[in-house]
Amino acid sequence: MMSVLELRHLKSLLALAETGSVSQAAQRVHLTQSALSHQLKQLEAGYGLSLFERKTQPLRFTPAGERLLGLARDLLARVAAAERDLARIRQGEAGEIRVAVECHTCFDWLMPAMDQFRQHWPAVELDIVSGFHADPVGLLLSDRADLAIVSEAEPQAGIVHQPLFSYEMVAIAAREHPLAHKACWQAADFAGETLIHYPVPDEMLDLLRKVLLPIGVNPARRTAELTIAIIQLVASRRGVAVLPYWTVQPYLERGYVVARQVGDGGLQSELYAALRGEDAAQVYMLDFLQTVRDCSFAALPGLSPLSS
């Protein structure tokens, strides 16, 4: 009997498992929600089995769906490994990637991705350029780094930007804070507060750049280098903060602070990889970027695909 199963089906199933929703999975595999739903219905019709429990949030797989999901995880990993082997044959397997970051929370997802990449490409020297860098792209142009993690894809001669992902920034406050009862904070809510943030320029803080400063709101400030220090200050009612959801989730689960949406549509931030144009086609560089995306989507909540 001819199989109805294709690699695209397995990729869709994996995206569903990692996002928990059809709409977000459709974004991951670059389909419309209706096209993905149609693809899944065709797969279920081909096997005569339901693969998901409908109307559950997050989406849950049936035993049949779990069986195919296990196949997806196994087979897609083997396909990726085979393609890496072919890339090594074509381009060689040695090289260097020096990573510079302008994001204080990058290490939450960057380190696991680097660990996995090293298993794929043991002959590629992978390192982080020490310190926080306000201008990581400058390190690329002076050949002191090979890849920079940046929050904006600003056009620059000789530099190529590759999208990584989009993520939600949430406002956090102490549980007994007067604003804790509000489900959504508007710009005016920050006016009388002390904003606690990392010690970076205003143009690198999306809350200020996108939400507050355009309407003239400029709250009192306090800075802290470490995420845990910001959390502690917020929990003790020294101020409020806006951080990536994935960063604060563990502290929300422990009840240290509460998180609230910023603005009616939520505050979305982006991350890109910047690299020199001559390095953009290096196979190990492309695989590093894909490893970053795969590891991040698998481990971090609240991510969305980012278009090129």
Short mmCIF file of C-alpha atoms in Angstrom, two decimals, residues 63-283:
data_model
loop_
_atom_site.label_atom_id
_atom_site.label_comp_id
_atom_site.label_asym_id
_atom_site.label_seq_id
_atom_site.Cartn_x
_atom_site.Cartn_y
_atom_site.Cartn_z
CA PRO A 63 -2.20 7.65 20.67
CA ALA A 64 -2.12 7.54 16.86
CA GLY A 65 -0.86 11.11 16.74
CA GLU A 66 1.79 10.38 19.37
CA ARG A 67 3.04 7.48 17.26
CA LEU A 68 3.49 9.71 14.22
CA LEU A 69 4.99 12.47 16.39
CA GLY A 70 7.64 10.01 17.61
CA LEU A 71 8.39 9.13 13.99
CA ALA A 72 8.65 12.84 13.14
CA ARG A 73 11.18 13.51 15.88
CA ASP A 74 13.29 10.51 14.91
CA LEU A 75 13.12 10.78 11.13
CA LEU A 76 13.51 14.56 10.83
CA ALA A 77 16.60 14.43 13.05
CA ARG A 78 18.07 11.70 10.82
CA VAL A 79 17.28 13.66 7.65
CA ALA A 80 18.97 16.75 9.11
CA ALA A 81 22.04 14.69 10.07
CA ALA A 82 22.30 13.25 6.56
CA GLU A 83 22.06 16.71 5.02
CA ARG A 84 24.80 17.97 7.33
CA ASP A 85 27.00 15.08 6.22
CA LEU A 86 26.43 16.03 2.59
CA ALA A 87 27.26 19.65 3.39
CA ARG A 88 30.54 18.58 5.00
CA ILE A 89 31.44 16.60 1.90
CA ARG A 90 30.71 19.61 -0.31
CA GLN A 91 32.19 22.47 1.74
CA GLY A 92 34.36 20.92 4.42
CA GLU A 93 33.63 20.74 8.12
CA ALA A 94 36.09 23.15 9.77
CA GLY A 95 35.46 26.80 10.50
CA GLU A 96 34.85 29.41 13.18
CA ILE A 97 31.80 31.22 14.55
CA ARG A 98 32.40 33.98 17.07
CA VAL A 99 29.05 35.21 18.41
CA ALA A 100 28.44 38.72 19.74
CA VAL A 101 25.19 39.66 21.51
CA GLU A 102 23.40 42.90 22.38
CA CYS A 103 20.69 41.06 24.32
CA HIS A 104 21.01 40.38 28.06
CA THR A 105 18.52 37.49 27.89
CA CYS A 106 20.07 35.80 24.84
CA PHE A 107 21.92 33.25 26.94
CA ASP A 108 18.64 31.62 28.01
CA TRP A 109 18.37 30.07 24.55
CA LEU A 110 21.79 30.57 22.99
CA MET A 111 23.79 28.24 25.22
CA PRO A 112 21.61 25.13 24.64
CA ALA A 113 21.70 25.80 20.89
CA MET A 114 25.49 26.10 20.97
CA ASP A 115 25.77 22.80 22.86
CA GLN A 116 23.66 21.04 20.25
CA PHE A 117 25.54 22.65 17.34
CA ARG A 118 28.88 21.46 18.70
CA GLN A 119 27.60 17.88 18.44
CA HIS A 120 26.73 18.48 14.78
CA TRP A 121 29.93 20.30 13.81
CA PRO A 122 32.74 19.32 16.21
CA ALA A 123 35.41 20.81 13.94
CA VAL A 124 33.82 24.28 13.90
CA GLU A 125 35.23 26.50 16.64
CA LEU A 126 32.29 28.15 18.37
CA ASP A 127 32.68 30.89 20.95
CA ILE A 128 30.97 33.94 22.43
CA VAL A 129 32.73 37.28 22.22
CA SER A 130 32.92 38.20 25.89
CA GLY A 131 30.87 41.05 27.29
CA PHE A 132 27.69 42.86 26.34
CA HIS A 133 28.01 44.85 23.10
CA ALA A 134 25.94 47.92 22.23
CA ASP A 135 27.23 47.73 18.63
CA PRO A 136 27.80 44.05 17.80
CA VAL A 137 27.59 44.71 14.04
CA GLY A 138 30.70 46.87 14.40
CA LEU A 139 32.50 43.76 15.59
CA LEU A 140 31.54 42.01 12.35
CA LEU A 141 32.90 44.83 10.22
CA SER A 142 36.18 44.85 12.15
CA ASP A 143 36.44 41.03 11.94
CA ARG A 144 36.21 40.59 15.71
CA ALA A 145 33.02 38.51 15.44
CA ASP A 146 31.37 36.37 12.79
CA LEU A 147 27.73 36.56 13.87
CA ALA A 148 25.83 39.13 15.91
CA ILE A 149 22.48 38.75 17.66
CA VAL A 150 20.56 42.02 17.15
CA SER A 151 17.04 43.31 17.72
CA GLU A 152 16.73 45.27 14.46
CA ALA A 153 17.62 44.43 10.87
CA GLU A 154 19.08 47.82 9.98
CA PRO A 155 20.40 47.85 6.37
CA GLN A 156 24.16 48.16 6.26
CA ALA A 157 26.63 47.61 3.45
CA GLY A 158 28.23 44.19 3.58
CA ILE A 159 25.88 42.87 6.29
CA VAL A 160 23.12 40.27 5.85
CA HIS A 161 20.35 39.77 8.39
CA GLN A 162 18.66 36.42 8.96
CA PRO A 163 15.45 36.25 11.07
CA LEU A 164 15.51 34.19 14.25
CA PHE A 165 12.16 34.68 16.00
CA SER A 166 9.66 37.11 17.47
CA TYR A 167 8.67 37.00 21.14
CA GLU A 168 6.36 38.75 23.56
CA MET A 169 7.56 41.23 26.16
CA VAL A 170 5.40 41.33 29.30
CA ALA A 171 5.13 43.81 32.16
CA ILE A 172 5.87 42.38 35.59
CA ALA A 173 4.92 43.68 39.03
CA ALA A 174 4.70 42.51 42.61
CA ARG A 175 1.56 40.52 43.35
CA GLU A 176 0.23 43.26 45.63
CA HIS A 177 1.11 46.12 43.25
CA PRO A 178 -1.85 48.44 42.42
CA LEU A 179 -1.48 47.62 38.70
CA ALA A 180 -1.49 43.87 39.28
CA HIS A 181 -5.27 43.73 38.87
CA LYS A 182 -5.10 45.12 35.31
CA ALA A 183 -4.88 42.49 32.57
CA CYS A 184 -3.37 44.93 30.08
CA TRP A 185 -1.15 47.92 30.80
CA GLN A 186 -1.21 50.98 28.59
CA ALA A 187 1.58 53.53 28.20
CA ALA A 188 0.01 55.88 30.74
CA ASP A 189 0.19 53.18 33.43
CA PHE A 190 3.98 53.47 33.44
CA ALA A 191 4.02 57.24 33.99
CA GLY A 192 4.08 57.15 37.79
CA GLU A 193 6.24 54.04 38.12
CA THR A 194 9.95 53.35 38.42
CA LEU A 195 11.00 51.30 35.40
CA ILE A 196 13.71 48.75 36.18
CA HIS A 197 15.72 47.64 33.14
CA TYR A 198 19.10 46.49 31.96
CA PRO A 199 21.78 49.23 31.67
CA VAL A 200 21.43 49.79 27.92
CA PRO A 201 20.63 52.87 25.78
CA ASP A 202 16.95 53.83 25.42
CA GLU A 203 16.93 52.94 21.73
CA MET A 204 17.61 49.31 22.68
CA LEU A 205 14.57 49.08 24.96
CA ASP A 206 11.46 48.25 22.92
CA LEU A 207 9.09 49.45 25.65
CA LEU A 208 10.59 52.93 25.50
CA ARG A 209 11.20 53.02 21.76
CA LYS A 210 7.85 51.58 20.62
CA VAL A 211 5.40 52.42 23.41
CA LEU A 212 6.40 55.12 25.90
CA LEU A 213 8.65 57.75 24.32
CA PRO A 214 6.49 58.25 21.17
CA ILE A 215 3.70 59.65 23.40
CA GLY A 216 5.99 61.47 25.81
CA VAL A 217 5.95 59.04 28.74
CA ASN A 218 9.38 58.82 30.36
CA PRO A 219 9.18 57.16 33.80
CA ALA A 220 11.80 57.20 36.53
CA ARG A 221 14.51 54.60 35.98
CA ARG A 222 16.61 52.09 37.84
CA THR A 223 19.01 49.62 36.24
CA ALA A 224 20.27 46.16 37.12
CA GLU A 225 22.68 43.90 35.23
CA LEU A 226 21.07 40.55 36.07
CA THR A 227 17.58 39.26 35.37
CA ILE A 228 17.24 37.79 38.85
CA ALA A 229 18.16 41.18 40.34
CA ILE A 230 15.39 42.84 38.31
CA ILE A 231 12.92 40.18 39.46
CA GLN A 232 13.89 40.68 43.09
CA LEU A 233 13.55 44.46 42.86
CA VAL A 234 10.12 44.12 41.25
CA ALA A 235 8.97 41.55 43.83
CA SER A 236 9.95 43.93 46.63
CA ARG A 237 7.94 46.76 45.01
CA ARG A 238 10.93 48.88 44.05
CA GLY A 239 9.44 49.30 40.56
CA VAL A 240 8.07 47.47 37.53
CA ALA A 241 9.83 45.91 34.55
CA VAL A 242 9.17 44.62 31.04
CA LEU A 243 10.98 41.41 30.10
CA PRO A 244 10.61 38.52 27.63
CA TYR A 245 7.88 36.11 28.68
CA TRP A 246 10.23 33.13 28.52
CA THR A 247 12.58 34.85 30.97
CA VAL A 248 9.96 35.50 33.63
CA GLN A 249 7.92 32.30 33.27
CA PRO A 250 9.80 30.36 35.99
CA TYR A 251 9.24 33.21 38.46
CA LEU A 252 5.56 33.43 37.54
CA GLU A 253 5.14 29.73 38.28
CA ARG A 254 6.67 30.28 41.74
CA GLY A 255 4.42 33.27 42.41
CA TYR A 256 7.24 35.78 42.85
CA VAL A 257 5.68 38.32 40.47
CA VAL A 258 2.73 38.67 38.08
CA ALA A 259 2.93 39.31 34.32
CA ARG A 260 0.59 41.47 32.28
CA GLN A 261 0.20 42.28 28.58
CA VAL A 262 1.62 45.58 27.32
CA GLY A 263 -0.77 47.39 24.98
CA ASP A 264 -3.89 46.04 23.32
CA GLY A 265 -2.00 43.82 20.88
CA GLY A 266 0.90 42.93 23.15
CA LEU A 267 4.47 44.14 22.82
CA GLN A 268 6.38 42.03 20.31
CA SER A 269 10.17 42.14 19.97
CA GLU A 270 12.37 40.51 17.37
CA LEU A 271 15.78 38.94 17.13
CA TYR A 272 17.93 38.65 14.02
CA ALA A 273 21.32 37.22 13.24
CA ALA A 274 23.62 39.66 11.46
CA LEU A 275 26.58 38.31 9.52
CA ARG A 276 28.98 39.40 6.81
CA GLY A 277 27.70 38.86 3.29
CA GLU A 278 30.58 36.55 2.37
CA ASP A 279 29.71 34.25 5.29
CA ALA A 280 25.97 34.05 4.59
CA ALA A 281 26.25 30.93 2.39
CA GLN A 282 28.52 28.94 4.72
CA VAL A 283 26.69 25.70 5.37
#
